[in-house]
Amino acid sequence: MTIEVRNIVKKFGSFTALDSVDLKVGKGELLALLGPSGSGKTTLLRIIAGLDWPDGGEVRFDGENALARGAGERHVGFVFQHYALFRHMNVFENVAFGLRVQPRAVRLNETAIKKRVNELLDLVQLAWLSDRYPSQLSGGQRQRIALARALAIEPRILLLDEPFGALDAKVRKELRRWLRSLHDEIHVTSIFVTHDQEEALEVANRVVVMDKGRIEQIGTPGEVYDNPATAFVHGFIGESIVLPVDVRDGRVELGGKPLNLEPQGAGAGPSRLFVRRHDMQVGPAGSGVIEGAVRRVRAFGPIQRADVALPGGEGETLIEIDTPRDRELNPGDLVGLQPRRYRIFSAST
Amino acid sequence: MSGGPALERMTQGDALALYASGPWTARYAPDLETLVGDVEKMNSKSKRVLIDVSKVAKLDTFGAWLIERLSRSLAMTGAELRIAGLSANYSTLVDEVRRVKETPPPDREPVTIRATLDRIGRSVAQIGDTLIGIIEMTGALLFALWTVVRHPSRFRFTSVVHHLEQVCWRAVPIIVLITFLIGCIIAQQGLFHFRRFGADVFVVDMLGVLVLREIGVLLVAIMVAGRSGSAYTAELGSMKMREEIDALRTMGFDPIEVLVLPRIIALVIGLPALTFLGAMAALYGGGLVAWLYGGVEPEAFLLRLRDAISIDHFMIGMIKAPFMAIVIGIVACVEGMLVRGSAESLGQHTTASVVKGIFFVIVMDGIFAIFFASIGK
């Protein structure tokens, strides 16, 4: 099943939650909607599910207008952040619920339902919990049951709203690997919402980065990480060193001093220089395009982290760099910094 | 130097120089306050002010704040200000203090005509929203009812029985007790006041008419609004909070049909039953008091009751009950569906549900009173 979202607009009073969003999701894809809170990602997911209606635009499933159908008629499986399991039913009944209430013409008989539920519980590896109640399960188990329940009706599309948001870090890591392998097994078109970049980059085929109701970039995890389209994406994904620079006459200046860097098409005026932390090469004074003085050094594990003060227009700018542990650095040392790769974006974008 | 903090003043023409020295820390707070206060009160006419802090031995947030306060009050007089001798160690502290807003935001909005009008307007708009919500819910409910009538197999009979137990069966003891006591009180008050006119026996008339027509149904409806209306709101609201209602919708259920309809049907069946029980308990209580306190023999009481009341009085009370049930149920479910993510919102809507439920019950009773008066009953 393909999903196509065209020009979707959604407003809550005077607040624009989605500002003409376009998106295409291919068959069998696992797509991540990534963005900070308030970026409109959950609203978009709810509109696709039919839980909210947009103020304008189209949603098409395989070219067919989905907005003409209610949530129940779209054959969508939805997994909620807080599981939304029915508390008065045991695990088996929760999973079977969607099957029992199908229209009589397509409803399975009791033996078939039993078989299907057991298959699903095997799929999520929790068959041994079938007669427990949701309150007796851990968060990770509940979420897997919620996923089994969503899959029970053989949805054409699977939507997950921050599925691992309420779980602790370790369980979350485990579950996202499990979700990836599950998706490889069942290949249902899926969209999941997250604000955890690591989760999005690790699990998804493609990542949609959203901010303030707009899509900033759509691409594979590699593309989004290596070639951020906008300053927001560069700042949001991965750890970056950001320096305020000025572009003047095709040259890049830091605190009035020209740097030997390419402006990369950024227009004249205040801009920002983004360098991934691991792309910043640290050498002795004079070895790089930027000079700075070490202020503090902290060492842990295989790396040491140093605060380096750079001269700037208004006072100094403090940045944090990583260097190997074996390189001796002391507060007060002068170092030269050479970005191996960098991006410059105009401050206005 | 004595070890305490100091602030020396030096004036040169229109320039003022202030030399701070010693420890500027919270330990010397009283001294520092006086020093800085004196300079502030001095009200100098100086055009240029220099604050030299190079001799300050120790500085903490308190000292930094005083320096900042001093520079602010001097800046208010329009002087040109410079702080000199600030060491790198302390500059961050002073910068941090500088970010503190000069005047804290007011705790409350000032009471102005505009704000008052604004609040009144909002309240009126909220009343409108409540009415629209009730009308929407009624429509959705009628649609759900129609669906169930067309597909009786979709009707959730078990759920109705469950809610009937909750709102009706389990409410019996408390309802019977309260109405019994109210019946006693009415009879006692009636006897106490009627006795002066020698009209003891008319207590039976008053008790019969009042309980069957008004008190029975009204009291039971108010009790049910408080007991079951709030429960409905809390149940639906917490389901809404945990996204269970959204989950139902994605699985192809109409939450109105699955959750609201059985609850309201249970109320419509339960409330008249409770009203009947309540009225009987009130009459029993009244009769008991009339006998023990007023000396009206049970036979005389029953005889008088038979004369005083007709089946109409009883019917009027009973007819009102299902309508009250619908109003309570709809208001409670509307409020439940309005609950948003937080527990605070759940509490607010539960309270609103009870208040609005009781309000609409009383309004409804008034409308019925007008209606029955105009048809001459």
XYZ file of C-alpha atoms in Angstrom:
726
model
C 0.000 0.000 0.000
C 1.341 3.437 -0.896
C 0.398 6.570 0.990
C 0.309 9.958 -0.586
C -0.191 13.131 1.385
C -0.777 16.283 -0.623
C -0.759 19.824 0.605
C -2.132 18.993 4.047
C -2.956 21.997 6.227
C -4.107 21.710 9.829
C -4.767 24.607 12.169
C -5.660 24.621 15.858
C -7.133 28.077 16.343
C -4.468 30.491 15.227
C -1.689 27.897 15.546
C -0.694 26.191 12.319
C 0.221 22.612 13.161
C 0.791 21.519 9.568
C 1.659 23.935 6.815
C 1.058 22.411 3.361
C 2.843 19.127 3.865
C 3.529 16.770 0.940
C 4.727 13.229 1.458
C 4.862 9.972 -0.459
C 5.407 6.646 1.226
C 6.297 3.666 -0.928
C 4.975 0.127 -0.609
C 6.485 -1.820 2.270
C 8.528 1.115 3.439
C 9.347 1.907 7.059
C 9.317 5.669 7.330
C 10.214 7.755 10.363
C 8.720 11.173 11.103
C 11.358 12.912 13.144
C 11.171 16.311 14.766
C 11.112 18.193 18.043
C 7.863 18.377 20.011
C 5.342 20.670 18.405
C 6.666 20.024 14.912
C 3.370 18.512 13.771
C 4.537 14.925 13.332
C 1.885 13.337 15.544
C -0.822 15.496 13.968
C 0.230 14.251 10.537
C 0.118 10.648 11.745
C -3.333 11.125 13.266
C -4.611 12.626 10.025
C -3.302 9.637 8.071
C -5.018 7.321 10.584
C -8.296 9.243 10.367
C -8.285 10.311 14.012
C -8.052 13.964 12.967
C -9.285 15.746 9.907
C -7.146 18.250 7.998
C -8.346 21.745 7.113
C -7.166 21.273 3.558
C -5.330 18.837 1.299
C -5.592 15.177 0.350
C -4.612 11.815 1.743
C -4.556 8.922 -0.719
C -3.994 5.224 -0.067
C -3.027 3.510 -3.354
C -4.454 6.523 -5.168
C -7.806 6.190 -3.405
C -9.144 9.119 -1.363
C -8.713 8.115 2.267
C -10.376 11.231 3.678
C -13.740 9.897 2.443
C -13.382 7.066 4.969
C -13.521 7.105 8.730
C -10.757 5.798 10.946
C -12.361 2.378 11.205
C -12.716 1.944 7.445
C -9.111 2.670 6.561
C -7.699 -0.659 7.774
C -4.951 1.039 9.675
C -3.131 -0.447 12.622
C -2.221 2.165 15.195
C 0.196 1.769 18.085
C -0.052 4.422 20.784
C 2.643 5.832 23.002
C 0.831 4.761 26.149
C -0.184 1.384 24.705
C -3.956 1.994 25.075
C -4.575 -1.651 25.918
C -8.009 -2.483 27.298
C -7.422 -3.059 30.987
C -10.350 -5.327 31.677
C -9.294 -7.824 28.996
C -6.384 -10.211 29.190
C -3.642 -10.242 26.578
C -5.368 -12.837 24.422
C -8.670 -10.920 24.431
C -6.922 -7.653 23.672
C -5.326 -9.107 20.568
C -8.484 -10.972 19.576
C -10.675 -7.907 20.081
C -10.163 -6.462 16.618
C -10.926 -9.867 15.058
C -14.098 -10.520 17.032
C -15.744 -7.309 15.967
C -15.239 -7.632 12.214
C -18.436 -7.582 10.141
C -19.976 -11.030 10.197
C -19.275 -11.682 6.513
C -15.501 -11.573 7.001
C -15.304 -12.604 10.650
C -13.211 -15.644 11.444
C -14.675 -18.454 13.492
C -13.506 -19.034 17.037
C -10.839 -21.650 16.160
C -9.409 -19.439 13.422
C -9.315 -16.461 15.791
C -7.490 -18.568 18.357
C -4.971 -19.689 15.779
C -4.379 -16.182 14.482
C -3.957 -14.675 17.947
C -1.470 -17.371 18.888
C 0.461 -16.699 15.692
C 0.589 -13.019 16.519
C 1.677 -13.653 20.082
C 4.430 -15.898 18.734
C 5.428 -13.134 16.343
C 5.883 -10.708 19.224
C 7.436 -13.537 21.296
C 4.966 -13.221 24.153
C 2.773 -16.312 23.763
C 3.475 -17.286 27.377
C 1.720 -14.143 28.619
C -1.593 -14.738 26.877
C -3.753 -14.980 30.013
C -2.161 -12.101 31.895
C -3.774 -8.675 32.215
C -2.089 -5.504 30.934
C -1.393 -4.261 34.451
C 0.766 -7.362 35.056
C 3.077 -6.609 32.114
C 6.150 -4.438 31.805
C 6.133 -1.424 29.510
C 8.070 -3.187 26.770
C 5.741 -6.197 26.895
C 2.668 -3.990 26.801
C 3.935 -2.197 23.739
C 4.600 -5.491 21.972
C 1.055 -6.629 22.799
C -0.249 -3.315 21.487
C 1.655 -3.999 18.285
C 0.204 -7.506 18.040
C -3.275 -6.041 18.527
C -2.663 -3.485 15.782
C -1.446 -6.239 13.451
C -4.370 -8.564 14.201
C -6.736 -7.034 11.669
C -4.055 -7.376 8.968
C -3.784 -3.634 8.497
C -2.796 -2.207 5.156
C -0.771 0.408 6.973
C 0.880 0.372 10.380
C 1.203 3.669 12.218
C 3.215 4.022 15.399
C 3.044 7.143 17.546
C 6.247 7.401 19.590
C 5.980 3.683 20.269
C 9.026 3.553 22.523
C 8.653 6.994 24.055
C 7.497 5.751 27.459
C 10.131 3.028 27.812
C 13.540 3.171 29.417
C 16.652 3.529 27.276
C 17.733 -0.113 27.325
C 14.343 -1.588 26.496
C 13.910 1.042 23.835
C 17.127 0.018 22.102
C 16.132 -3.631 22.195
C 12.642 -2.962 20.898
C 13.702 -0.827 18.000
C 16.006 -3.537 16.703
C 13.160 -5.963 17.147
C 10.792 -3.638 15.269
C 13.261 -3.456 12.389
C 13.462 -7.234 12.088
C 9.702 -7.561 12.495
C 9.197 -5.153 9.639
C 11.592 -7.128 7.466
C 9.414 -10.130 8.181
C 5.948 -8.676 7.539
C 6.688 -5.814 5.130
C 3.641 -3.744 5.855
C 3.894 -0.064 4.931
C 4.706 1.649 8.217
C 5.159 5.155 9.521
C 6.464 5.850 12.968
C 6.776 9.096 14.838
C 9.725 9.785 17.078
C 11.734 12.621 18.505
C 14.702 10.333 19.093
C 17.064 10.755 16.142
C 19.041 7.633 16.918
C 15.841 5.619 16.760
C 14.835 7.154 13.437
C 18.251 6.739 11.832
C 18.661 3.175 13.001
C 15.244 1.794 12.178
C 13.803 3.636 9.189
C 14.315 3.205 5.449
C 13.726 6.885 5.031
C 13.531 9.725 7.510
C 11.287 12.764 7.268
C 12.614 15.637 9.358
C 9.905 18.078 10.416
C 9.971 21.407 12.160
C 7.180 23.900 12.871
C 4.633 22.105 10.721
C 6.883 21.855 7.683
C 8.991 19.099 6.207
C 12.637 20.149 6.294
C 14.120 17.153 4.529
C 13.199 13.678 3.329
C 15.966 11.174 2.758
C 17.646 7.952 3.780
C 19.307 8.048 7.199
C 22.674 8.437 5.439
C 21.527 11.364 3.316
C 19.926 13.159 6.213
C 23.034 12.760 8.316
C 25.676 13.474 5.688
C 23.895 16.027 3.535
C 21.544 18.018 5.698
C 19.407 20.250 3.515
C 18.928 23.012 6.047
C 20.590 24.471 9.106
C 17.796 23.021 11.236
C 18.457 19.480 10.043
C 22.210 19.866 10.583
C 21.659 21.146 14.081
C 18.953 18.609 14.980
C 20.590 15.449 13.717
C 23.957 14.405 15.054
C 26.198 16.526 17.224
C 27.467 19.632 15.526
C 29.783 22.454 16.395
C 28.078 25.672 15.365
C 29.980 28.909 14.835
C 28.490 32.275 14.003
C 30.338 33.547 10.913
C 29.903 36.330 8.403
C 30.025 35.960 4.662
C 31.459 39.038 2.987
C 32.569 39.354 -0.658
C 32.556 35.589 -1.047
C 34.754 35.076 1.988
C 33.941 33.594 5.353
C 34.883 35.639 8.395
C 34.893 34.693 12.058
C 34.966 37.616 14.446
C 36.266 39.925 11.714
C 39.100 37.594 10.691
C 38.818 35.867 7.308
C 38.881 32.074 7.323
C 40.141 29.984 4.486
C 36.781 28.321 3.913
C 34.426 28.107 0.962
C 31.087 29.933 1.601
C 29.235 27.120 -0.284
C 26.844 29.518 -1.899
C 25.632 31.132 1.318
C 24.594 34.707 0.607
C 26.377 37.697 2.093
C 25.528 38.445 5.704
C 25.520 36.605 9.009
C 25.727 32.847 8.580
C 26.387 29.766 10.612
C 29.201 27.294 10.158
C 28.314 23.691 11.045
C 30.964 21.066 11.620
C 30.334 17.552 12.903
C 32.348 17.066 16.030
C 34.298 14.162 14.594
C 35.080 16.184 11.469
C 36.970 18.812 13.422
C 40.679 18.081 13.263
C 42.670 19.398 16.200
C 46.336 20.275 15.681
C 49.037 22.530 17.109
C 48.605 26.281 16.820
C 48.833 27.446 13.231
C 47.864 24.088 11.758
C 44.232 24.946 11.048
C 42.077 27.733 9.745
C 40.667 28.533 13.189
C 42.780 29.344 16.225
C 41.560 28.866 19.754
C 42.680 28.627 23.347
C 41.908 25.578 25.476
C 39.925 26.446 28.596
C 39.070 23.149 30.183
C 39.881 19.532 29.493
C 37.809 16.554 30.582
C 38.828 13.027 29.859
C 36.617 9.980 29.937
C 36.858 6.688 28.140
C 38.847 6.726 24.933
C 38.395 10.421 24.261
C 39.020 13.684 25.919
C 36.732 16.624 25.517
C 38.010 20.179 25.597
C 36.329 23.559 25.775
C 38.046 25.820 23.285
C 37.515 29.565 23.264
C 37.538 31.221 19.872
C 37.871 34.951 19.421
C 34.667 36.381 18.051
C 32.973 39.670 17.375
C 31.226 39.983 20.725
C 33.431 38.311 23.290
C 34.499 34.754 22.720
C 32.672 31.722 21.477
C 33.120 28.555 23.477
C 33.010 25.266 21.576
C 33.462 21.700 22.672
C 35.808 19.435 20.719
C 36.809 15.795 20.993
C 40.396 14.612 20.659
C 42.031 11.257 21.222
C 43.127 10.575 24.770
C 46.805 10.249 23.863
C 47.062 13.816 22.631
C 48.214 16.006 25.436
C 46.100 19.106 25.952
C 46.289 21.529 28.830
C 44.247 24.548 29.706
C 45.848 27.585 28.161
C 47.262 25.756 25.112
C 46.660 27.271 21.718
C 45.267 24.881 19.146
C 44.541 25.047 15.442
C 41.231 23.651 14.250
C 40.714 22.399 10.727
C 37.232 21.238 9.698
C 37.513 18.242 7.384
C 33.934 18.693 6.242
C 31.650 21.544 7.000
C 28.470 23.285 5.880
C 27.641 26.955 5.865
C 24.040 28.135 5.992
C 22.832 31.726 5.889
C 21.415 32.758 9.241
C 18.100 33.567 7.594
C 17.427 29.983 6.499
C 41.706 47.285 55.737
C 39.241 46.101 58.342
C 38.182 42.915 56.550
C 34.601 44.059 55.895
C 33.351 45.275 52.535
C 33.608 48.919 51.567
C 32.415 51.240 48.855
C 34.355 54.489 48.565
C 33.005 57.472 46.715
C 35.034 60.034 44.807
C 33.555 62.902 42.885
C 35.376 64.823 40.172
C 33.238 67.433 38.463
C 30.339 65.618 36.861
C 32.069 62.249 37.215
C 31.585 59.866 40.119
C 33.922 57.012 40.899
C 32.955 54.172 43.224
C 35.666 51.859 44.507
C 34.380 48.587 45.873
C 36.702 46.509 48.032
C 36.735 43.651 50.516
C 34.507 40.595 50.433
C 31.171 41.125 48.643
C 29.406 38.014 49.811
C 26.141 37.109 51.460
C 27.865 36.936 54.871
C 28.167 40.709 54.880
C 24.694 41.262 53.535
C 23.556 43.934 56.064
C 26.720 46.009 55.600
C 26.552 45.741 51.843
C 22.870 46.682 51.782
C 23.627 49.895 53.708
C 26.612 50.741 51.514
C 24.725 50.316 48.284
C 21.574 51.887 49.714
C 23.505 55.017 50.683
C 24.869 55.457 47.180
C 21.440 54.878 45.689
C 19.870 57.446 48.035
C 22.613 59.946 47.280
C 20.796 60.764 44.070
C 23.903 62.123 42.371
C 23.749 64.407 39.416
C 26.852 62.842 37.930
C 26.848 62.320 34.220
C 29.533 59.642 34.204
C 29.894 56.878 36.742
C 32.710 54.396 37.116
C 32.354 51.363 39.335
C 35.744 49.864 40.041
C 35.535 46.362 41.438
C 39.195 45.369 41.021
C 39.760 45.358 44.780
C 36.853 43.104 45.555
C 38.352 40.123 47.301
C 35.423 37.745 47.030
C 32.226 37.906 45.073
C 29.147 35.701 45.166
C 25.721 35.947 43.581
C 24.532 38.291 46.283
C 27.437 40.716 45.717
C 27.078 40.454 41.969
C 23.409 41.227 42.279
C 24.099 44.301 44.424
C 26.571 45.606 41.853
C 23.988 45.004 39.168
C 21.287 46.701 41.251
C 23.549 49.668 41.826
C 24.344 50.025 38.154
C 20.667 49.753 37.273
C 19.602 52.438 39.727
C 22.409 54.693 38.520
C 21.486 54.046 34.919
C 17.931 55.161 35.764
C 19.250 58.642 36.578
C 20.618 58.811 33.051
C 24.281 58.503 33.932
C 26.833 56.940 31.637
C 28.050 53.837 33.420
C 31.217 51.792 33.273
C 32.263 48.808 35.370
C 36.011 48.346 35.554
C 38.328 45.775 36.974
C 36.012 42.822 36.720
C 38.135 39.667 36.662
C 37.331 36.910 34.185
C 36.321 34.623 37.034
C 33.581 36.921 38.204
C 32.423 38.315 34.875
C 30.247 35.275 34.165
C 28.581 35.722 37.534
C 27.803 39.370 36.851
C 26.581 38.522 33.351
C 24.291 35.863 34.760
C 22.833 38.278 37.275
C 22.317 40.838 34.541
C 19.945 38.495 32.788
C 17.548 38.631 35.696
C 14.570 40.699 34.664
C 14.270 44.047 36.334
C 10.675 43.713 37.372
C 9.190 40.266 37.846
C 6.112 39.567 35.729
C 2.939 40.378 37.672
C 1.443 37.343 39.389
C -2.052 38.159 38.388
C -3.603 40.143 35.627
C -4.680 43.479 36.992
C -8.418 43.800 37.424
C -9.535 46.125 34.691
C -12.889 46.668 33.009
C -11.426 45.181 29.894
C -10.253 41.996 31.640
C -13.588 41.628 33.416
C -15.510 42.014 30.165
C -13.100 39.575 28.563
C -13.812 36.982 31.243
C -17.572 37.462 31.013
C -17.397 37.097 27.259
C -15.407 33.904 27.540
C -17.843 32.441 30.063
C -20.777 33.197 27.770
C -18.954 31.600 24.861
C -18.327 28.548 27.065
C -22.046 28.213 27.780
C -22.579 28.229 24.029
C -19.910 25.532 23.612
C -21.594 23.387 26.273
C -24.961 23.630 24.514
C -23.401 22.811 21.144
C -21.605 19.851 22.750
C -24.877 18.557 24.179
C -26.653 18.920 20.841
C -23.796 17.167 19.017
C -23.778 14.336 21.527
C -27.563 13.953 21.251
C -27.245 13.701 17.480
C -24.417 11.180 17.674
C -26.396 9.195 20.220
C -29.513 9.088 18.041
C -27.367 7.948 15.123
C -25.797 5.222 17.260
C -29.258 4.176 18.424
C -30.435 3.941 14.835
C -27.396 1.813 13.915
C -28.115 -0.509 16.818
C -31.781 -0.758 15.868
C -30.783 -1.762 12.345
C -28.104 -4.202 13.548
C -29.351 -5.470 16.900
C -26.402 -7.887 17.111
C -24.087 -4.926 17.634
C -25.918 -3.866 20.766
C -23.695 -4.351 23.799
C -26.177 -5.923 26.168
C -23.520 -7.053 28.649
C -22.259 -3.532 28.986
C -25.769 -2.227 29.726
C -26.208 -4.836 32.461
C -22.825 -3.942 33.916
C -23.665 -0.243 34.042
C -27.144 -0.970 35.366
C -25.502 -2.704 38.289
C -23.165 0.240 38.825
C -25.679 3.086 38.596
C -28.847 1.398 39.840
C -28.334 -1.677 41.978
C -25.362 -0.356 43.920
C -27.046 3.021 44.419
C -30.122 1.520 46.080
C -28.920 1.628 49.723
C -27.740 5.234 49.683
C -30.742 6.482 47.688
C -33.219 4.708 49.952
C -31.478 6.015 53.052
C -31.349 9.636 51.892
C -34.935 9.760 50.627
C -36.157 8.017 53.796
C -34.486 10.714 55.912
C -35.827 13.516 53.739
C -39.329 12.035 54.067
C -38.888 12.033 57.860
C -37.721 15.642 57.884
C -40.588 16.871 55.689
C -43.137 15.149 57.918
C -41.545 16.434 61.101
C -41.372 20.033 59.843
C -44.917 19.832 58.516
C -46.247 18.545 61.818
C -44.324 21.092 63.809
C -45.751 24.039 61.896
C -49.216 22.725 60.979
C -49.954 21.749 64.562
C -50.372 25.396 65.510
C -53.353 25.568 63.184
C -54.622 22.199 64.224
C -54.044 20.980 60.726
C -51.869 17.962 61.590
C -53.492 15.714 59.126
C -52.671 17.915 56.123
C -49.068 16.850 56.569
C -50.027 13.732 54.703
C -51.238 15.789 51.736
C -48.072 17.818 51.670
C -45.833 14.793 52.021
C -47.617 12.830 49.319
C -47.737 15.567 46.712
C -44.265 16.895 47.392
C -42.513 13.541 47.408
C -44.261 12.012 44.438
C -44.195 15.065 42.191
C -40.932 16.802 43.042
C -38.675 15.741 45.852
C -38.427 12.065 44.974
C -37.314 12.506 41.406
C -35.253 15.645 41.997
C -33.325 14.245 44.910
C -32.642 10.970 43.165
C -31.559 12.767 39.977
C -29.163 15.008 41.913
C -27.729 12.011 43.743
C -27.290 10.115 40.501
C -25.669 13.131 38.819
C -23.160 13.286 41.636
C -22.596 9.564 41.862
C -22.896 8.188 38.340
C -22.445 11.324 36.231
C -19.033 11.890 37.749
C -18.167 8.212 37.336
C -19.105 8.312 33.644
C -16.990 11.411 33.079
C -14.035 9.940 34.928
C -14.264 6.603 33.092
C -14.549 8.117 29.633
C -11.995 10.791 30.467
C -9.381 8.316 31.605
C -9.996 6.175 28.537
C -9.538 9.273 26.454
C -6.317 10.124 28.309
C -4.895 6.689 27.712
C -5.824 6.930 24.011
C -8.119 3.917 24.383
C -10.881 5.805 22.602
C -8.571 6.499 19.671
C -7.609 2.835 19.692
C -11.288 1.882 19.446
C -11.747 4.236 16.530
C -8.819 2.835 14.584
C -10.241 -0.640 15.129
C -13.463 0.440 13.509
C -15.659 1.200 16.502
C -17.849 4.176 17.060
C -17.007 5.148 20.662
C -20.492 6.645 21.020
C -22.072 3.326 20.135
C -19.699 1.223 22.219
C -19.203 3.393 25.280
C -21.837 6.111 25.515
C -25.011 4.365 24.358
C -24.909 1.503 26.904
C -24.206 3.966 29.707
C -27.120 6.205 28.828
C -29.520 3.304 28.324
C -28.512 1.986 31.753
C -29.284 5.395 33.265
C -32.636 5.659 31.474
C -33.657 2.292 32.909
C -32.054 2.848 36.303
C -33.175 6.334 37.224
C -36.971 5.695 37.110
C -36.456 2.546 39.176
C -34.481 4.514 41.737
C -37.076 7.291 41.666
C -39.815 4.800 42.508
C -37.804 3.313 45.343
C -36.881 6.759 46.612
C -40.479 7.966 46.614
C -41.637 4.885 48.497
C -38.854 5.256 51.054
C -39.717 8.926 51.578
C -43.413 8.127 52.074
C -42.480 5.358 54.494
C -40.211 7.681 56.458
C -42.839 10.418 56.503
C -45.501 7.963 57.627
C -43.260 6.698 60.410
C -42.611 10.190 61.730
C -46.301 11.090 61.439
C -47.154 8.084 63.542
C -44.430 8.246 66.188
C -44.055 12.022 66.426
C -47.408 13.320 65.251
C -49.621 10.549 66.535
C -51.225 9.933 63.125
C -52.142 6.257 63.083
C -50.942 4.273 60.040
C -54.523 3.516 59.022
C -55.423 7.203 59.152
C -52.241 8.050 57.250
C -53.009 5.625 54.428
C -56.633 6.709 54.252
C -55.665 10.336 54.054
C -52.936 9.565 51.504
C -55.462 7.791 49.286
C -57.646 10.906 49.282
C -54.838 13.404 48.923
C -52.931 12.015 45.972
C -54.019 10.676 42.632
C -52.167 8.527 40.141
C -51.344 11.753 38.256
C -48.952 12.917 40.955
C -47.137 9.632 40.809
C -47.030 9.631 37.007
C -45.708 13.176 36.836
C -42.765 12.211 38.984
C -42.076 9.058 37.020
C -42.358 10.720 33.597
C -39.643 13.182 34.512
C -37.143 10.513 35.532
C -36.021 9.187 32.118
C -35.578 12.734 30.803
C -33.412 13.598 33.761
C -31.430 10.432 33.101
C -30.788 11.448 29.489
C -29.660 14.920 30.505
C -27.306 13.630 33.200
C -25.892 10.960 30.918
C -25.319 13.274 27.968
C -23.699 16.003 30.045
C -21.409 13.467 31.732
C -20.375 11.868 28.448
C -19.798 15.231 26.728
C -17.499 16.249 29.568
C -15.730 12.901 29.491
C -14.997 13.238 25.802
C -13.624 16.747 26.327
C -10.852 15.524 28.645
C -7.403 16.237 27.257
C -4.068 14.659 28.153
C -3.590 15.758 31.759
C -4.957 14.477 35.053
C -5.801 18.068 35.930
C -8.144 18.261 32.969
C -9.795 15.030 34.098
C -10.520 16.538 37.508
C -11.839 19.760 36.038
C -14.204 17.979 33.683
C -15.456 15.634 36.399
C -16.341 18.612 38.568
C -17.928 20.388 35.614
C -19.906 17.257 34.822
C -21.510 17.156 38.282
C -22.191 20.898 38.418
C -23.685 21.048 34.942
C -25.606 17.812 35.475
C -27.314 19.129 38.620
C -27.947 22.478 36.959
C -29.639 20.913 33.937
C -31.679 18.596 36.165
C -33.110 21.584 38.024
C -33.731 23.542 34.809
C -35.473 20.485 33.400
C -37.633 20.220 36.503
C -38.638 23.864 36.109
C -39.596 23.319 32.484
C -41.704 20.299 33.467
C -43.400 22.324 36.201
C -44.399 24.964 33.646
C -45.551 22.295 31.217
C -47.717 20.441 33.722
C -49.168 23.682 35.045
C -50.165 24.736 31.556
C -51.909 21.425 30.818
C -53.705 21.765 34.109
C -52.217 18.851 36.043
